[in-house]
mmCIF file of C-alpha atoms in Angstrom:
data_model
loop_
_atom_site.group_PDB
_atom_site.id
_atom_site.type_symbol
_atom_site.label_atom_id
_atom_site.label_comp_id
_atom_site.label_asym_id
_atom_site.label_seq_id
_atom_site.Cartn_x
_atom_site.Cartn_y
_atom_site.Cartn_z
ATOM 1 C CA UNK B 1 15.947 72.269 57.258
ATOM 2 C CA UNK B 2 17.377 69.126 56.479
ATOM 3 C CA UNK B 3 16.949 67.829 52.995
ATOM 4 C CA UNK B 4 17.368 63.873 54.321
ATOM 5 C CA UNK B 5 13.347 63.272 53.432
ATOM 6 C CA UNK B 6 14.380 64.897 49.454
ATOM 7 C CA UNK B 7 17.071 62.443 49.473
ATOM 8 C CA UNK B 8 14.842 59.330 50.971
ATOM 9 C CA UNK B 9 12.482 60.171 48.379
ATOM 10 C CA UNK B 10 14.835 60.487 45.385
ATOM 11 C CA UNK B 11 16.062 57.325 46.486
ATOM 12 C CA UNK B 12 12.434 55.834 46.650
ATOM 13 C CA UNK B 13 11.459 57.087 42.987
ATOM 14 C CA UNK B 14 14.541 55.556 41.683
ATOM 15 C CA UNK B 15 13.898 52.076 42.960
ATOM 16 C CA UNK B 16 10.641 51.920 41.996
ATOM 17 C CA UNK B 17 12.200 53.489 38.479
ATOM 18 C CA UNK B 18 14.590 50.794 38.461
ATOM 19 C CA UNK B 19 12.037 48.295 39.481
ATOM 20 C CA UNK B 20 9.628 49.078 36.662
ATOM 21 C CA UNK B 21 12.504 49.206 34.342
ATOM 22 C CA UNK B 22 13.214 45.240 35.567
ATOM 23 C CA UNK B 23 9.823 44.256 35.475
ATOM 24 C CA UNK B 24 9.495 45.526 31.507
ATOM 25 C CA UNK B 25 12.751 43.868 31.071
ATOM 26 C CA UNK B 26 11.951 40.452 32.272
ATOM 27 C CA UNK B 27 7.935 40.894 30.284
ATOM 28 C CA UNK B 28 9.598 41.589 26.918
ATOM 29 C CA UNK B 29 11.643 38.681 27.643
ATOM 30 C CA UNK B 30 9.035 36.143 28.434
ATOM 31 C CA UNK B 31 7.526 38.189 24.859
ATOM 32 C CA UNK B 32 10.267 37.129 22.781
ATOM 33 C CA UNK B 33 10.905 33.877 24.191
ATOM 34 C CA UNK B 34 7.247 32.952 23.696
ATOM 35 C CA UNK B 35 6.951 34.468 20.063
ATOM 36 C CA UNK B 36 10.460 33.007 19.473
ATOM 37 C CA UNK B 37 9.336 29.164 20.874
ATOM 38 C CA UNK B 38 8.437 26.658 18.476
ATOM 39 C CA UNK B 39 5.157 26.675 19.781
ATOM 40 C CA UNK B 40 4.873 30.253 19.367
ATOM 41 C CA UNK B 41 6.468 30.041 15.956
ATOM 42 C CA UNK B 42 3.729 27.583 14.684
ATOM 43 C CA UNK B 43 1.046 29.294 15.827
ATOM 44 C CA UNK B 44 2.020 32.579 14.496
ATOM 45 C CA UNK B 45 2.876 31.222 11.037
ATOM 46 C CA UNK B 46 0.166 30.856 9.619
ATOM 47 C CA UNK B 47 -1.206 34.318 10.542
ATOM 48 C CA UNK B 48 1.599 36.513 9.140
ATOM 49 C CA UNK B 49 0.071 37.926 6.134
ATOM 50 C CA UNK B 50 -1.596 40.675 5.780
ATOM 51 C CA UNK B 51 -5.278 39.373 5.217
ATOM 52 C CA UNK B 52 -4.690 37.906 9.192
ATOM 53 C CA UNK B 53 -3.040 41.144 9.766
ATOM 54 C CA UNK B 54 -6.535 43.160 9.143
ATOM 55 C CA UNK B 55 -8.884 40.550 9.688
ATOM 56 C CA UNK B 56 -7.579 39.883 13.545
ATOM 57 C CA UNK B 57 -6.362 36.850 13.266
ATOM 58 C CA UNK B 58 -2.846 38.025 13.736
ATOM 59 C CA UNK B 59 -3.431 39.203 16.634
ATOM 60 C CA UNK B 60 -5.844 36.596 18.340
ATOM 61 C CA UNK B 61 -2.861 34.327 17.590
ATOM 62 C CA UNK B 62 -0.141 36.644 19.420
ATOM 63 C CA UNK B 63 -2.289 36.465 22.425
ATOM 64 C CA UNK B 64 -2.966 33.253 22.688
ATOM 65 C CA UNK B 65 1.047 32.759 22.352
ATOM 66 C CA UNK B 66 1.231 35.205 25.429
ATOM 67 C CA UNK B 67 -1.337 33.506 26.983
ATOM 68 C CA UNK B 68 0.189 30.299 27.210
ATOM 69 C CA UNK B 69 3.911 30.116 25.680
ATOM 70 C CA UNK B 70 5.599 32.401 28.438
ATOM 71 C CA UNK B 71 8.673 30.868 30.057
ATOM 72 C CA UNK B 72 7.184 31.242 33.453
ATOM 73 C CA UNK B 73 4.112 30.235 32.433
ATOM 74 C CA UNK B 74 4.823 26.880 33.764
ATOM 75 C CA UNK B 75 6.377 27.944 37.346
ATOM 76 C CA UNK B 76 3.338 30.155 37.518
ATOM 77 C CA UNK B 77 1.104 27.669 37.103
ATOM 78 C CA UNK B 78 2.644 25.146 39.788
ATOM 79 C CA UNK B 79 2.702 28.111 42.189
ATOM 80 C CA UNK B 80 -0.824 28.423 41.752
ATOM 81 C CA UNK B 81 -1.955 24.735 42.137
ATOM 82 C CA UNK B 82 0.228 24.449 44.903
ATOM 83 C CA UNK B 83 -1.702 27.393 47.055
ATOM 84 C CA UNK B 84 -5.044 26.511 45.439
ATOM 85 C CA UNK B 85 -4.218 22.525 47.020
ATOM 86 C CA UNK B 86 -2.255 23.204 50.186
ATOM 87 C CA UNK B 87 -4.152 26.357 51.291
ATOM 88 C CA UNK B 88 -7.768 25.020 50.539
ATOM 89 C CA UNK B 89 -7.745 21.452 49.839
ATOM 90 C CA UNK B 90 -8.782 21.908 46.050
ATOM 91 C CA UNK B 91 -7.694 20.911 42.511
ATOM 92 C CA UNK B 92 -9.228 23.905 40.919
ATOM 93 C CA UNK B 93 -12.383 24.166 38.788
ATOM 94 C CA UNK B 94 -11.616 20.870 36.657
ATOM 95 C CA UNK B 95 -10.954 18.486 39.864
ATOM 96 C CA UNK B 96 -11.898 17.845 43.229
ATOM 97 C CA UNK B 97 -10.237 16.673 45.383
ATOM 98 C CA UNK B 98 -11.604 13.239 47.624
ATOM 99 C CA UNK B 99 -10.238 11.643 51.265
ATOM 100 C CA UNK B 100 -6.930 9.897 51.111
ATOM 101 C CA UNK B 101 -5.116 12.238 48.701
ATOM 102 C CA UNK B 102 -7.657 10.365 45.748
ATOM 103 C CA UNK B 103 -8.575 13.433 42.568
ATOM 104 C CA UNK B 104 -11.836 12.979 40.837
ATOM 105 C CA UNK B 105 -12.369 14.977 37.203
ATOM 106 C CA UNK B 106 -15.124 17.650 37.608
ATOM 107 C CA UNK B 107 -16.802 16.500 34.288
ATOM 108 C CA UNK B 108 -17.915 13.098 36.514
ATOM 109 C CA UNK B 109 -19.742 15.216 38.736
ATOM 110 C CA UNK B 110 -21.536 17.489 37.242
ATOM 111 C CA UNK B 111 -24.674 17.719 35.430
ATOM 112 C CA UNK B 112 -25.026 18.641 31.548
ATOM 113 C CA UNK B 113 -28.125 20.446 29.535
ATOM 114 C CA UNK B 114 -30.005 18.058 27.393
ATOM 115 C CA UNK B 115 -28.085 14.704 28.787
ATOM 116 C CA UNK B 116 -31.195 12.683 27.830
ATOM 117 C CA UNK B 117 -31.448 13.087 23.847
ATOM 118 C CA UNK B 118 -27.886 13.032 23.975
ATOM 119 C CA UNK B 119 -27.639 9.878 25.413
ATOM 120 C CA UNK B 120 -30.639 8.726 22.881
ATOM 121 C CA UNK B 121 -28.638 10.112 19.761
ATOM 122 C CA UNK B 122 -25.363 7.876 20.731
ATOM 123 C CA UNK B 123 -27.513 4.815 21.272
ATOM 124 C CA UNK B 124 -28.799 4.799 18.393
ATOM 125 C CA UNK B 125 -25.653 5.409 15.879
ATOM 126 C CA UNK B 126 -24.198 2.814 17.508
ATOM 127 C CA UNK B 127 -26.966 0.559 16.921
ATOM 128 C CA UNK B 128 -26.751 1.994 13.174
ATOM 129 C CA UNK B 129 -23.695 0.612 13.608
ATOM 130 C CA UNK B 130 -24.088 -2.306 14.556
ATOM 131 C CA UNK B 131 -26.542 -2.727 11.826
ATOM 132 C CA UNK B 132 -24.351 -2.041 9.409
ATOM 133 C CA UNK B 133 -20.958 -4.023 10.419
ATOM 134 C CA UNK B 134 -23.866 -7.487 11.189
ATOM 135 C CA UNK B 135 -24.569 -7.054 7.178
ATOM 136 C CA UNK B 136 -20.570 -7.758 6.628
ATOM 137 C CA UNK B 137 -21.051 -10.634 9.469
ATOM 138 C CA UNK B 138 -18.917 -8.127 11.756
ATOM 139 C CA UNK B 139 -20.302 -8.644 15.444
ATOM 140 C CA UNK B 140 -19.636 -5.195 17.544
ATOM 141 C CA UNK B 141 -19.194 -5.307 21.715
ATOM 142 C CA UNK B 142 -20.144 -2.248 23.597
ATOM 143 C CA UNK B 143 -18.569 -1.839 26.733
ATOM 144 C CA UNK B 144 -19.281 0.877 28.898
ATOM 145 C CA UNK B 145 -16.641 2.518 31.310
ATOM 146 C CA UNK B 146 -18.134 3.358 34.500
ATOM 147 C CA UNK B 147 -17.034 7.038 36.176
ATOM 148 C CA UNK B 148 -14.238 6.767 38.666
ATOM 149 C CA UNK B 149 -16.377 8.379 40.944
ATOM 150 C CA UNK B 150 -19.257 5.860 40.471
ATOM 151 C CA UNK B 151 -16.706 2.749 41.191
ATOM 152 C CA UNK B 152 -14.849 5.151 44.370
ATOM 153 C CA UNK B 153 -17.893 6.817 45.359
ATOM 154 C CA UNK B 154 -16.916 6.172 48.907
ATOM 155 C CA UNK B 155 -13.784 8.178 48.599
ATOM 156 C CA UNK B 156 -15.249 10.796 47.168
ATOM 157 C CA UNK B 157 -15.374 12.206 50.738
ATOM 158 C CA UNK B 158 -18.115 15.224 50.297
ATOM 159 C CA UNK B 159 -17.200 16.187 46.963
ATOM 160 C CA UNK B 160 -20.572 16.600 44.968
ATOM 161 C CA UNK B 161 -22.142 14.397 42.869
ATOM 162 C CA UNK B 162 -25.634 15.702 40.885
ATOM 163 C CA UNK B 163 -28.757 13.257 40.516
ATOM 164 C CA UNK B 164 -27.806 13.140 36.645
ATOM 165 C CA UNK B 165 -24.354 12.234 37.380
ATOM 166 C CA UNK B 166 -25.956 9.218 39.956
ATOM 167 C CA UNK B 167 -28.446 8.072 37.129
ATOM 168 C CA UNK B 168 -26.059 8.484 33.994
ATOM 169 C CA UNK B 169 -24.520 4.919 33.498
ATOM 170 C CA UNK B 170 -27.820 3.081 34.079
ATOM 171 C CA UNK B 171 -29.282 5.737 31.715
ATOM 172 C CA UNK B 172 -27.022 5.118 28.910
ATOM 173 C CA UNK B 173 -27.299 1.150 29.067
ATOM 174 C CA UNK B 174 -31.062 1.418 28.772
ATOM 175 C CA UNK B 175 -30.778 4.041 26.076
ATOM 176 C CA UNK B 176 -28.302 0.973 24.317
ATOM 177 C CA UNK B 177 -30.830 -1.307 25.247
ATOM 178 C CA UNK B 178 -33.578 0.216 24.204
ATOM 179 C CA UNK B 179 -31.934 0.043 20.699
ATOM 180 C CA UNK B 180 -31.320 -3.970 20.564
ATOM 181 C CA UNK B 181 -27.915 -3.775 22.023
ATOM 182 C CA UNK B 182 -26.343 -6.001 24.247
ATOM 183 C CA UNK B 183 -23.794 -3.492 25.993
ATOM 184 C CA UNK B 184 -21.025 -5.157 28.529
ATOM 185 C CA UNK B 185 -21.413 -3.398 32.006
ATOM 186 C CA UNK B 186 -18.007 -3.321 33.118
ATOM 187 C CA UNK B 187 -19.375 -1.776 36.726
ATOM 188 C CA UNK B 188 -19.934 -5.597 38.143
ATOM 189 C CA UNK B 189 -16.014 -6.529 37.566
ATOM 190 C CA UNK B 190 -14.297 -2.799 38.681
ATOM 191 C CA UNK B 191 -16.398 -3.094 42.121
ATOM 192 C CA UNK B 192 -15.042 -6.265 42.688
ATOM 193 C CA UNK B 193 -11.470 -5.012 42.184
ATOM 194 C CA UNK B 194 -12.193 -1.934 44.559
ATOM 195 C CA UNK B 195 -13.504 -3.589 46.907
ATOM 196 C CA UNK B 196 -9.904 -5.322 47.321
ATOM 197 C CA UNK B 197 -7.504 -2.679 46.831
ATOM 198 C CA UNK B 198 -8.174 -0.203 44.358
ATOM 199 C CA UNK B 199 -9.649 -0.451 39.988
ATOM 200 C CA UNK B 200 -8.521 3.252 38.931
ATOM 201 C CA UNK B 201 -5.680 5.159 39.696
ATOM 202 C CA UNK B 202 -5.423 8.055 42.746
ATOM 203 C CA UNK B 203 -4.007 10.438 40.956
ATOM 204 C CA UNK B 204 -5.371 9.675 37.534
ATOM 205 C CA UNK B 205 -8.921 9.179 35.788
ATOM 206 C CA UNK B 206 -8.346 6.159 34.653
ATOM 207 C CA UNK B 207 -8.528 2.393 35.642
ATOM 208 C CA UNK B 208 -5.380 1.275 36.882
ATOM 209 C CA UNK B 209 -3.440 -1.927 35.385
ATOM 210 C CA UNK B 210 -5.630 -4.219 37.771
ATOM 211 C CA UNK B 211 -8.817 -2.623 36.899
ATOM 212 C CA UNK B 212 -7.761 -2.837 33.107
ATOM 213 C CA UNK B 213 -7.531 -6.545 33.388
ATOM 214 C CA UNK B 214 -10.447 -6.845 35.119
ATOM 215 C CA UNK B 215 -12.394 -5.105 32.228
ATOM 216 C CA UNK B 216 -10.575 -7.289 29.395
ATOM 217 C CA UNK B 217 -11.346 -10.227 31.371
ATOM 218 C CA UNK B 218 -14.976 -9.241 31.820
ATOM 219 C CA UNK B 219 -15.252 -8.610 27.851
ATOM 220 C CA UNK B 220 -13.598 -11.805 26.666
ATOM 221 C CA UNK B 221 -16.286 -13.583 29.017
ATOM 222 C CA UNK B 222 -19.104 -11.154 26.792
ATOM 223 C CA UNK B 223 -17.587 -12.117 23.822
ATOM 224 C CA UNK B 224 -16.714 -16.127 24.432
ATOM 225 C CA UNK B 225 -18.993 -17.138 21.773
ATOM 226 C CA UNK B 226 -17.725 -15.020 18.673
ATOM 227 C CA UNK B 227 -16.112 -17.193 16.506
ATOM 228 C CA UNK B 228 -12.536 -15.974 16.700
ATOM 229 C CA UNK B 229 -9.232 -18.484 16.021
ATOM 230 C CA UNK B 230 -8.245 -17.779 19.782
ATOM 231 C CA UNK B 231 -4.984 -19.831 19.723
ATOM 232 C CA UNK B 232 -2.622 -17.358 20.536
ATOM 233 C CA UNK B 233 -0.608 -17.338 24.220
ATOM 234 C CA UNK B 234 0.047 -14.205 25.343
ATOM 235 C CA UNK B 235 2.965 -13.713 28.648
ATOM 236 C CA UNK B 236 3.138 -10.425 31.106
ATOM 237 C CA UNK B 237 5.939 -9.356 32.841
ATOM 238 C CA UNK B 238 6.366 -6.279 35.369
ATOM 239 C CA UNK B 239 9.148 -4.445 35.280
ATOM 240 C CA UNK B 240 12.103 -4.872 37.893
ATOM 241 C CA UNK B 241 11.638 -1.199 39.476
ATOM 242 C CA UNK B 242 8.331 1.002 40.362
ATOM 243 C CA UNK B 243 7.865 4.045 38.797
ATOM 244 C CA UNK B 244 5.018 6.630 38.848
ATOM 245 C CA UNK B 245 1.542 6.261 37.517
ATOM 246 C CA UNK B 246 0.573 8.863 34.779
ATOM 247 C CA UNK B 247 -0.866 10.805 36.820
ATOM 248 C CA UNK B 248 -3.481 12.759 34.482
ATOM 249 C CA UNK B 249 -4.822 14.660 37.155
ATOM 250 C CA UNK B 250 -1.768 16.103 38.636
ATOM 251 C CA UNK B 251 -1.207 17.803 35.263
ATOM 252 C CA UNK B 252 -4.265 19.329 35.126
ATOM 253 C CA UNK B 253 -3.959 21.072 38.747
ATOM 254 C CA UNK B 254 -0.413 21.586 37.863
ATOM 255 C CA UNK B 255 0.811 19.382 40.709
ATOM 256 C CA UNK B 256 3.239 17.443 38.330
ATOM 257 C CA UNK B 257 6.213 18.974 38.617
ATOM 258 C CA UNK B 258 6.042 19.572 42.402
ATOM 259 C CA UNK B 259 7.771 18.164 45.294
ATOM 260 C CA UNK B 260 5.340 15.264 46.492
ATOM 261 C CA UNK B 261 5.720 17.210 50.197
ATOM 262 C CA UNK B 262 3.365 19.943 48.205
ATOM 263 C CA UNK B 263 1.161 17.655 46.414
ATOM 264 C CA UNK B 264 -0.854 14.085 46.212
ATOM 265 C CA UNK B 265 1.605 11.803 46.548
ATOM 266 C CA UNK B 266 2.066 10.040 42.528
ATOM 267 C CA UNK B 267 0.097 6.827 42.501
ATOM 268 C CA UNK B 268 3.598 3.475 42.158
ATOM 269 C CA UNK B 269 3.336 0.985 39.879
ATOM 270 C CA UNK B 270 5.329 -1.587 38.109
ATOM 271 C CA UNK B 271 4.173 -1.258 35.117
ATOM 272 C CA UNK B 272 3.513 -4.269 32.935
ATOM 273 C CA UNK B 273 4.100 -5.226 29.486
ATOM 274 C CA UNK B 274 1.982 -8.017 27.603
ATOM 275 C CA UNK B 275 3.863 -9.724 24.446
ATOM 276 C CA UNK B 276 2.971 -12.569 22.746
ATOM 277 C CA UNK B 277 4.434 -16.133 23.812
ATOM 278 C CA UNK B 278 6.531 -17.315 21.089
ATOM 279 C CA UNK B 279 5.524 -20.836 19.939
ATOM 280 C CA UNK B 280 9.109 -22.164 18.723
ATOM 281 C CA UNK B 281 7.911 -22.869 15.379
ATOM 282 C CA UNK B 282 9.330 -19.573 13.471
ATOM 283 C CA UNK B 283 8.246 -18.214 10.772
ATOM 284 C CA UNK B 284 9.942 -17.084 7.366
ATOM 285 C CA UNK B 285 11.081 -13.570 6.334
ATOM 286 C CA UNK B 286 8.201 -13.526 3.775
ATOM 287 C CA UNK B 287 5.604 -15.164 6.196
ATOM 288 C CA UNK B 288 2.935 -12.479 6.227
ATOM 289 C CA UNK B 289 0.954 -12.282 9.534
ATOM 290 C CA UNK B 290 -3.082 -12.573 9.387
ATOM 291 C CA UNK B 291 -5.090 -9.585 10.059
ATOM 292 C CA UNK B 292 -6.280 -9.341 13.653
ATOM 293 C CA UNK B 293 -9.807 -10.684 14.070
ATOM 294 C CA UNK B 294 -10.692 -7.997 16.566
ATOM 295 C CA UNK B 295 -10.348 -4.569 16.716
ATOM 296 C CA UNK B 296 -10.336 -2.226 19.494
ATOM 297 C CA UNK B 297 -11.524 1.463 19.345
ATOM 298 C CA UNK B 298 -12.048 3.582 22.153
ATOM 299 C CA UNK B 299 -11.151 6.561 24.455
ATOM 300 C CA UNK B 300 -7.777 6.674 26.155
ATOM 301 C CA UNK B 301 -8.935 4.270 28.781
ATOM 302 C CA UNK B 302 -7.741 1.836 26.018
ATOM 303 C CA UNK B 303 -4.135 2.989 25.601
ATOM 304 C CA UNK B 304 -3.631 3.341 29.273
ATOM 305 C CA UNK B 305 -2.617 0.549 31.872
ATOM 306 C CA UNK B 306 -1.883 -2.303 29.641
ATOM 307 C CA UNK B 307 -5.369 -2.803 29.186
ATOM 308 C CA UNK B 308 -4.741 -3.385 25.584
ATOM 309 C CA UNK B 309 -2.040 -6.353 26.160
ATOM 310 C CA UNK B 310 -4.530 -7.368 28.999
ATOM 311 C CA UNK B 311 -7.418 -7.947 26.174
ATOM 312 C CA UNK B 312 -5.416 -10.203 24.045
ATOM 313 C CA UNK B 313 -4.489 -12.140 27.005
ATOM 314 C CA UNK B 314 -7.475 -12.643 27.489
ATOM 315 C CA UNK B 315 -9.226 -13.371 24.509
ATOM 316 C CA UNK B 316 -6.498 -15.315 23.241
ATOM 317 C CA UNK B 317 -6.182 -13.415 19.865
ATOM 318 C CA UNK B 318 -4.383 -10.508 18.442
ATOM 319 C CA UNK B 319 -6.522 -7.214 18.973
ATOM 320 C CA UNK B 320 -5.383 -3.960 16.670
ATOM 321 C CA UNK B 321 -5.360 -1.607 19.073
ATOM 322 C CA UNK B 322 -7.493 1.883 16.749
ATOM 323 C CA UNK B 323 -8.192 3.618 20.643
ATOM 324 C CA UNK B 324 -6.939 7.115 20.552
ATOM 325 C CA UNK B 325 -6.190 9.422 23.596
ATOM 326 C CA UNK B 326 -8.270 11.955 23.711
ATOM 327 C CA UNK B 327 -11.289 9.909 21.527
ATOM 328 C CA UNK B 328 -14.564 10.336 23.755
ATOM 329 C CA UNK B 329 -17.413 8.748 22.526
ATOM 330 C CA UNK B 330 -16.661 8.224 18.435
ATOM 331 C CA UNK B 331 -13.386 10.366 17.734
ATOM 332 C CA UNK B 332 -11.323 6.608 16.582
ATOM 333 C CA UNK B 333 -14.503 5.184 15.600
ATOM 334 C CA UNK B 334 -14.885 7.575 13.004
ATOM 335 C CA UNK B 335 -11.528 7.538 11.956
ATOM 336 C CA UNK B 336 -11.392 3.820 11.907
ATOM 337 C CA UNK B 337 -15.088 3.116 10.139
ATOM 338 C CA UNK B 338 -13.812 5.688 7.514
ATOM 339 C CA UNK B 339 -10.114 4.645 6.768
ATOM 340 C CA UNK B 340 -8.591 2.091 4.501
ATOM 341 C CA UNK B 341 -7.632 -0.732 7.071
ATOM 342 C CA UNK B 342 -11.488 -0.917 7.908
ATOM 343 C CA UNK B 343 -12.216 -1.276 4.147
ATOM 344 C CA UNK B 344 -9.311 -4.074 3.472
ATOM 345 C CA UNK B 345 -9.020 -6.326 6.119
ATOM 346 C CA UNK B 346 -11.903 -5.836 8.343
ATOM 347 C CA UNK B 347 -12.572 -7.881 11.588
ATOM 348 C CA UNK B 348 -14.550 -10.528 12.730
ATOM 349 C CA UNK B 349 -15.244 -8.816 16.092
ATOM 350 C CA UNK B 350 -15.190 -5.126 16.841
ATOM 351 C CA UNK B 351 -15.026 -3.681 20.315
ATOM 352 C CA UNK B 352 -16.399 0.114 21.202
ATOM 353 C CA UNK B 353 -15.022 0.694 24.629
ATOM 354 C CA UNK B 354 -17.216 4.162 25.637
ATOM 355 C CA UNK B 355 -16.512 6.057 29.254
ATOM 356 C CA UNK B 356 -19.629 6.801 30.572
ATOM 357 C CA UNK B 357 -18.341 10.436 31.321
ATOM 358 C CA UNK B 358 -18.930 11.787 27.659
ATOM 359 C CA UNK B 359 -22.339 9.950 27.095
ATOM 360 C CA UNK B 360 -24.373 12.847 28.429
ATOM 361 C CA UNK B 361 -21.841 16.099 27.229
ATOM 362 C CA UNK B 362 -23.372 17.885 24.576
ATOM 363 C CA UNK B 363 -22.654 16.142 20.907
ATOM 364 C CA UNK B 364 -19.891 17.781 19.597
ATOM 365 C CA UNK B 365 -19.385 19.194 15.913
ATOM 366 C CA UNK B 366 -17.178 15.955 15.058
ATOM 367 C CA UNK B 367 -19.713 13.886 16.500
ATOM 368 C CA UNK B 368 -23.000 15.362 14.769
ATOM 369 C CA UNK B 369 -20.701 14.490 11.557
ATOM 370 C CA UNK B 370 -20.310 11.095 12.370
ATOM 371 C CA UNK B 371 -23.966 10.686 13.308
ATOM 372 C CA UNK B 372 -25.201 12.244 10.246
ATOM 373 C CA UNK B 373 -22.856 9.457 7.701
ATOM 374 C CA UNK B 374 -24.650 6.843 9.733
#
């Protein structure tokens, strides 16, 4: 009898022995070089004691360093968004994905539980506000950032789109309304600039640099009778070469680091750069500047695609720029109201720019804070 099917199958076991042995090779790699990253490192730190040690916490924090620190993590991740794009046509549970390669956030779309009082308790803090910043002769301009997906509703291309996502930006300027405000719909002036070309990126969920100009233009027209200095020039330039747009959305399906054959092709740009015209008159070493007469805060739509430089353009005036990435509806506005260059040198004009996305989301911890000290 021959003994070549003993031989196939030692041969067999000690692949699939060498293969394990590979495979728990490369996982305790990825282990160390995770725990070993300096991401890994500061989220462990904190937990290596021996309170975390018994309480949990130790270990919540190694998996979450496994969860998301691995070395391949990254390649994984691509490999994933490109099947998830290429095979089906989608961006994955946080994007959809519209005709012409354009990528709409899911958070536009969708509906949210209790979007009405919502809407009715950010209304009126910001009317509280207002209230407030009139009795130091402040005036405030609320200026409300319509939903890609409301101003490129016609590429949307069958993606879906609930009632309450339809009725959400006329809801929320009643609701403002209804509390004595006079918000600025931006939705008139971001039309007009889709309807020749395009106001917000492709690839990105924001407006792009034309649509930002468009919105600073519409707010200095709002705002033309606040007494501000307005005698400053203000020059743009583009720059020489295009580059990419930011792209939010490709990062979130993990398209970013992709070839473009595999992806939405990156939205091109020159991007543009707005600096104040010098006036020839110079100005001594000890000269100290004014403070600005306007403040911006806001949501990341105001850090993005020069809309800031396109606002002082506009309104002729220096505008401190408070917006922070990531801010929804009151994340700088509470950090501005409460810090010290509020409570020295406050402005003559403040401007809340507020995307309509976040109006209807449930109020979040930071923001039933910030509503409960006004």
């Amino acid at each position: 009898m021959s003994d070549t099917p003993w031989k196939n199958a030692h041969r067999a076991a000690v692949l699939q022995g060498v293969a394990a042995v590979v495979l728990l090779g490369l996982g305790a790699w990825q282990g160390i070089e995770a725990i070993a990253s300096p991401q890994g490192q500061q989220r462990l730190r904190p937990t290596l004691d021996l309170a975390s040690f018994l309480s949990g916490k130790l270990t919540g924090a190694v998996n979450h360093v496994m969860a998301h620190e691995l070395p391949a993590d990254p390649l994984l991740r691509a490999a994933g968004g490109v099947f998830r794009y290429r095979l089906f046509g989608s961006g994955g549970p946080t994007v959809r994905v519209g005709c012409g390669e354009t990528l709409f956030l899911t958070e536009e779309l969708r509906p949210w539980p209790g979007a009405e009082a919502a809407m009715a308790e950010r209304a009126a803090v910001v009317r509280r506000v207002r209230d407030s910043l009139a009795a130091r002769n402040i005036a405030l301009a609320v200026a409300v950032v319509p939903d890609k997906a409301r101003v490129e509703q016609a590429k949307l291309c069958g993606a879906p789109r609930s009632a309450q996502a339809e009725a959400r930006h006329d809801a929320f300027l009643a609701a403002l309304r209804g509390e004595g405000l006079r918000p600025i719909p931006l939705l008139p002036a971001l039309s007009a600039v889709e309807a020749r070309g395009a106001a917000y990126y492709r690839t990105d969920t924001h407006w792009n640099q034309e649509g930002g100009k468009a919105a600073a233009a519409a707010i200095a027209t709002a705002v033309a009778e606040v007494p501000l200095t307005r005698g400053d020039d203000y020059r743009t330039t583009a720059a020489a070469a295009e580059t990419d747009g930011p792209g939010d959305l490709l990062r979130v399906t993990s398209l970013d680091r992709v070839p473009d054959a595999l992806r939405p092709h990156p939205d091109r740009q020159r991007l543009e750069r707005t600096e104040k015209a010098e006036d020839g008159a110079g100005g001594g070493l000890l000269d100290e500047a004014p403070a600005p007469e306007v403040v911006l805060i806001g949501s990341s739509y105001s850090v993005n695609a020069n809309f800031h430089g396109a606002l002082q353009a506009a309104l002729r005036s220096t505008v401190l720029n408070a917006a922070t990435a990531g801010g929804g509806f009151a994340g700088s506005a509470a950090a501005y109201l409460a810090g010290e260059t509020f409570r020295e040198s406050p402005p003559r004009l403040l401007i809340w720019e507020i995307p309509e996305r976040v109006v209807a989301q449930p109020l979040t911890a930071a923001e039933r804070e910030f509503i409960a000290r006004w």
